Coordinates of C-alpha atoms in Angstrom, one line a residue:
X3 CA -10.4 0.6 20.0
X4 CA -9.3 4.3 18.9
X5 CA -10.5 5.0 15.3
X6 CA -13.2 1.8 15.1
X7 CA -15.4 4.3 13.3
X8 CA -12.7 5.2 11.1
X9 CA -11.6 2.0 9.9
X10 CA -15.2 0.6 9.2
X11 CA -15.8 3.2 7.1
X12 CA -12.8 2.8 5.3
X13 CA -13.6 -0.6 5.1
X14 CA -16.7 -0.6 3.9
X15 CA -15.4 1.8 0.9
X16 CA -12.6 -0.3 -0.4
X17 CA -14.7 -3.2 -0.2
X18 CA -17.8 -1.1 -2.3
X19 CA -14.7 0.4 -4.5
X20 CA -13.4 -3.2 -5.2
X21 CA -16.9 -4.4 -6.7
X22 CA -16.6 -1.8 -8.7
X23 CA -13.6 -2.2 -9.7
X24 CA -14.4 -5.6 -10.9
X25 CA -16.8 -4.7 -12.7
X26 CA -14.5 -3.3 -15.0
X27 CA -11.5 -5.7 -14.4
X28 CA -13.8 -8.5 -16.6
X29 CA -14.5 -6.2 -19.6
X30 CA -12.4 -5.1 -22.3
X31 CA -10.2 -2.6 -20.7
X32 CA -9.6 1.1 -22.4
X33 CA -6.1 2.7 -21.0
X34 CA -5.6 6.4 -20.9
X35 CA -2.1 8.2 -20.5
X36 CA -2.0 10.9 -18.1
X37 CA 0.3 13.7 -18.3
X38 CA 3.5 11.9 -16.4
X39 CA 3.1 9.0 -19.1
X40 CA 1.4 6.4 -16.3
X41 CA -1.8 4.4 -17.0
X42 CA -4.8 5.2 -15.6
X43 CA -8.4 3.3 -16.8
X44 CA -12.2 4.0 -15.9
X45 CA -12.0 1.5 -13.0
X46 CA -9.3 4.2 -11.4
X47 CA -11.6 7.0 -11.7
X48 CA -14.7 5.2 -10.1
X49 CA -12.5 3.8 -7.5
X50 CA -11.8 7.4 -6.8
X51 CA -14.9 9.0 -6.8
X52 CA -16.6 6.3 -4.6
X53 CA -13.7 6.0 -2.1
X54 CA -14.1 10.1 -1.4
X55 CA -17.7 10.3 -1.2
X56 CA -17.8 7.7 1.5
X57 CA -15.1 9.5 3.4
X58 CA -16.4 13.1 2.9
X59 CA -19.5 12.7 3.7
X60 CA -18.5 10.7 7.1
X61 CA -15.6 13.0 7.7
X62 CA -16.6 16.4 6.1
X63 CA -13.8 18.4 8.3
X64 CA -10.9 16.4 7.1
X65 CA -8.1 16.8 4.7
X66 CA -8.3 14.5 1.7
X67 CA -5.2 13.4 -0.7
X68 CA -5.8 10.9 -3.6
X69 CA -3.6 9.9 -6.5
X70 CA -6.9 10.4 -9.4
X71 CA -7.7 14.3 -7.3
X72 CA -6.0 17.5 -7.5
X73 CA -3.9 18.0 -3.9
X74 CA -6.0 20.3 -2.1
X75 CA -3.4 22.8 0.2
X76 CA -6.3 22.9 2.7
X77 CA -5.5 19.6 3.8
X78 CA -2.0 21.0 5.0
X79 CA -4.0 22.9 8.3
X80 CA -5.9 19.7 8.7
X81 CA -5.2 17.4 11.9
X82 CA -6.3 14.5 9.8
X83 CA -5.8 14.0 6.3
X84 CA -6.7 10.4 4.5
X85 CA -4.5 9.6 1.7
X86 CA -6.2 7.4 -0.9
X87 CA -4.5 5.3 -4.3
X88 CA -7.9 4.1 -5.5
X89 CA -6.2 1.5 -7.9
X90 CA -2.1 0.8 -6.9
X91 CA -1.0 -1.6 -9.6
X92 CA -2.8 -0.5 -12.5
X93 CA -0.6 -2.3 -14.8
X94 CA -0.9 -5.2 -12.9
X95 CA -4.5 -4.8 -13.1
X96 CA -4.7 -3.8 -17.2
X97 CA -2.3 -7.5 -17.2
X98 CA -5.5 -8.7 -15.5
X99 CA -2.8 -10.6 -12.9
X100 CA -4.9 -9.7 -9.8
X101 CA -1.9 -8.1 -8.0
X102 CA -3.4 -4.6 -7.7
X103 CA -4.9 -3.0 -4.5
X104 CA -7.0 -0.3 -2.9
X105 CA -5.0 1.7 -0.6
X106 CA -6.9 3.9 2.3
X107 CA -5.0 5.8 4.8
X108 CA -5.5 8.2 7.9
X109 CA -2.8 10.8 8.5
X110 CA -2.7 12.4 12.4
X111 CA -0.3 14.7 12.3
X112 CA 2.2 13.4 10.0
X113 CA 2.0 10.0 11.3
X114 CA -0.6 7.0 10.0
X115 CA -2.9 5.5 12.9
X116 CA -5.3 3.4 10.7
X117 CA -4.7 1.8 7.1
X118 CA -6.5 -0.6 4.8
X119 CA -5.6 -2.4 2.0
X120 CA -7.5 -4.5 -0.3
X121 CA -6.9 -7.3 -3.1
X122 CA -10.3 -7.4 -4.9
X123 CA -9.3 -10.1 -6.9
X124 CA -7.9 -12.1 -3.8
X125 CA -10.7 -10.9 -1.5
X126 CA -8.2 -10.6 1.3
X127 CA -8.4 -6.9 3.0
X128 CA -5.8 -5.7 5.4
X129 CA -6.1 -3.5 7.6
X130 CA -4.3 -2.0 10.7
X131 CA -4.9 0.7 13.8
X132 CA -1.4 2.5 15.5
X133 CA -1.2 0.3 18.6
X134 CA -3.5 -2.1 18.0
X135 CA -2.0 -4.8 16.2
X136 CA -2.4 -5.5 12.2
X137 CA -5.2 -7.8 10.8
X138 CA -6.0 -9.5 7.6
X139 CA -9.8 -10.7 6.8
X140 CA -10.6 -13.1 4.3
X141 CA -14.0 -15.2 3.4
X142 CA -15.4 -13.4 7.0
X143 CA -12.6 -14.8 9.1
X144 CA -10.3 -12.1 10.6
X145 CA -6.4 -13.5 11.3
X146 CA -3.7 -11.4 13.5
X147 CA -0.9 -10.7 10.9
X148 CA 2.6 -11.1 12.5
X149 CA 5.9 -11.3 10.2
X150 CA 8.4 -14.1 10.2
X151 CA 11.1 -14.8 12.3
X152 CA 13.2 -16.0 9.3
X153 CA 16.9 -14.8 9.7
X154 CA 18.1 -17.1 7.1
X155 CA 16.9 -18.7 4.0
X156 CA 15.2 -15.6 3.5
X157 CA 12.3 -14.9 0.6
X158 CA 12.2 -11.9 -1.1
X159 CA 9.8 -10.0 -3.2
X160 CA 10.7 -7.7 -6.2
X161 CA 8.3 -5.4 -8.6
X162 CA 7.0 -6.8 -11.2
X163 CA 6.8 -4.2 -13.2
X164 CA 9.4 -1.6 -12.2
X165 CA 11.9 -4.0 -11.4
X166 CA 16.0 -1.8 -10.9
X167 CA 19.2 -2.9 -11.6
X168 CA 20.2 -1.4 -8.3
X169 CA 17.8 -4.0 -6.5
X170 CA 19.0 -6.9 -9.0
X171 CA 22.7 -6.5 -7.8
X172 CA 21.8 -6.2 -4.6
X173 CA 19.9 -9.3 -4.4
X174 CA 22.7 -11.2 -6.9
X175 CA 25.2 -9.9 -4.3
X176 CA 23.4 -11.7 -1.0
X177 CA 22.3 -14.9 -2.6
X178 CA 23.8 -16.7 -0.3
X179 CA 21.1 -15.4 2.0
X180 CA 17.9 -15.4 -0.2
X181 CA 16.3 -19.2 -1.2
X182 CA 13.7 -17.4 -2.7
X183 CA 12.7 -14.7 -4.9
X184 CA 9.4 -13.5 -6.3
X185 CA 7.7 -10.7 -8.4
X186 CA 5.0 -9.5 -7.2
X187 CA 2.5 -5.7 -7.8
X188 CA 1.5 -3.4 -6.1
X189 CA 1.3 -2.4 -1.7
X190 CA 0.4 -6.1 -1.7
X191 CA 3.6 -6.8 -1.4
X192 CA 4.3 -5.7 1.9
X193 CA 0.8 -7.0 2.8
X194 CA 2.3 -10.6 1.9
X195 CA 5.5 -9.7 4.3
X196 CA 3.1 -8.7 7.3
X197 CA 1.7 -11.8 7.0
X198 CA 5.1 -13.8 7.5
X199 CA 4.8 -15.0 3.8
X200 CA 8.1 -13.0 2.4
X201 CA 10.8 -11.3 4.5
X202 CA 12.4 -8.7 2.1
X203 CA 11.8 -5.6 -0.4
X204 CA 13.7 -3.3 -1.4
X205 CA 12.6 -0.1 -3.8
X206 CA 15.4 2.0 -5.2
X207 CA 12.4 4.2 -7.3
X208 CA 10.5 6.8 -6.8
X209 CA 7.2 6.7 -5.2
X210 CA 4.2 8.6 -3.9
X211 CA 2.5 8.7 -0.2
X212 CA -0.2 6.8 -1.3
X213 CA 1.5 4.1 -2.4
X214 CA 3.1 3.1 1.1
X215 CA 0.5 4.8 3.5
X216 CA -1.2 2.0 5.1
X217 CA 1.5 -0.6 3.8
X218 CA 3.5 1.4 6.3
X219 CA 1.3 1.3 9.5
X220 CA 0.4 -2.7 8.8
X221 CA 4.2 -3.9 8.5
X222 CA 5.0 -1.9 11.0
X223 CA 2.1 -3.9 13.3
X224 CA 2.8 -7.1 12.4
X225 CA 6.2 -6.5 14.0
X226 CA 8.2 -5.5 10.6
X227 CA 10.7 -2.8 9.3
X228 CA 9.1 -0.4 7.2
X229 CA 11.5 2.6 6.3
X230 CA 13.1 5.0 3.8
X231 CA 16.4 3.5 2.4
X232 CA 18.1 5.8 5.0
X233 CA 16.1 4.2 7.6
X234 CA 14.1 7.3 8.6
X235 CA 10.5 6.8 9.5
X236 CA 8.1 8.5 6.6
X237 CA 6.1 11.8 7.7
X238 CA 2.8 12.1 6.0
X239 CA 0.5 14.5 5.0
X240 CA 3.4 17.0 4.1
X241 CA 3.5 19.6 1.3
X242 CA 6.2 16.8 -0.6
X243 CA 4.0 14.2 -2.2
X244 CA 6.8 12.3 -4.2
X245 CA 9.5 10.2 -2.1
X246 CA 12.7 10.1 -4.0
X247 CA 14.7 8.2 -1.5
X248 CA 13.4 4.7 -2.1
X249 CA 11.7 2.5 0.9
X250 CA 12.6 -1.3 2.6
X251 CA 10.5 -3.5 3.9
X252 CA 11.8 -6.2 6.2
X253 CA 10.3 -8.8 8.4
X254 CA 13.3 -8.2 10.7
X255 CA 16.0 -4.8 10.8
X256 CA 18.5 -7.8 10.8
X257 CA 17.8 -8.7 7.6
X258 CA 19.2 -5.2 6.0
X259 CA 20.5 -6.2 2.4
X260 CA 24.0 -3.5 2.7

């Protein structure tokens, strides 16, 4: 397959930058506030720096843009750029809840064609190639991820820690629809709807590209609907590195919460 090489790599270094992570996740845990008021601990910054020394060594010629790194213009002229969020959930994981993930992406041209995500604490990794379906692999055994068919009865997933009142009356308002609801951190969640566990989130917030990189390209090959609240597709690897237009995940376009 296209971008075997690339994936394995990536693999290998969210699997290396979970150990490490754990390492710290079972320790007393010391929280810093950067500048915009977020967390960020010491398992974020090793994360960090073992993610990109693994993918610039491999991939010297590349563009590179990770939450923990200053943005690098270079990576603008770059054909591929990865886009890295060594630790998404760090709340979650400071609440020592398990529902944070490593997030590992490869840009072409504006577009992801291979992402990985990865649950340390769940050892499930996820992973997905543009055109090649989306996978999940777990105690050595590697599973085809497709999302459900569910058109009613639905089950839904909201943030657990940046929960709206936007997405509350919007769920309150289609109840009817929904049997279930659940909170849940981090790009796991749309890892969970990939795998046909949940069929709906919505995110009125704010976010950044590195937070719904490869969540993008591994709904999106399990069959789901991964878009801004607009419904236009993402672009990656762009001079904007904020989204303020929200995102929806959905196992099926029918499903749109209006």
């Amino acid at each position: 397959m296209a971008y075997d090489y690339e994936l394995e790599v990536a693999r290998k270094a969210a699997l290396e930058a979970g150990r490490a992570i754990l390492e710290v996740y079972f320790e007393d845990i010391e929280v810093i506030l950067k500048s915009d008021d977020t967390p960020v601990t010491r398992a974020d910054y090793a994360s960090n720096a073992l993610i990109l020394d693994r993918l610039i060594h491999a991939f010297p010629h590349h563009g590179f843009l990770s939450e923990e790194s200053i943005d690098d213009p270079i990576r603008l002229e770059k054909e591929y750029c990865w886009i890295v969020d060594p630790l998404d959930g760090t709340k979650e994981f400071i609440k020592k809840n398990g529902e944070f993930t490593i997030n590992i992406a490869l840009a072409k041209e504006r577009e992801i064609v291979m992402g990985v995500v990865y649950a340390p604490v769940k050892e499930e990794l996820f992973f997905a190639i543009r055109g090649e379906g989306a996978f999940m692999e777990k105690e050595g055994q590697v599973t085809r991820l497709h999302v459900s068919e569910r058109l009613v009865d639905l089950y839904a997933l909201k943030s657990r820690s940046h929960e709206t009142i936007r997405y509350a009356e919007l769920l309150a308002k289609h109840s009817e629809r929904i049997l279930v609801i659940h909170r849940m951190g981090s790009a796991y969640k749309g890892c969970l709807i990939a795998r046909g566990d949940y069929d709906i989130y919505y995110n009125f917030g704010h976010t950044m590209v590195w937070d719904t990189a490869p969540v993008d390209l591994i709904v999106t090959e399990a069959g789901g609907y991964f878009r801004q609240l607009d419904h236009s597709f993402f672009k990656y690897n762009t001079k904007k590195i904020k989204n303020d237009n929200g995102f929806l995940i959905l196992n099926r376009p029918e499903n749109r919460l209006e």
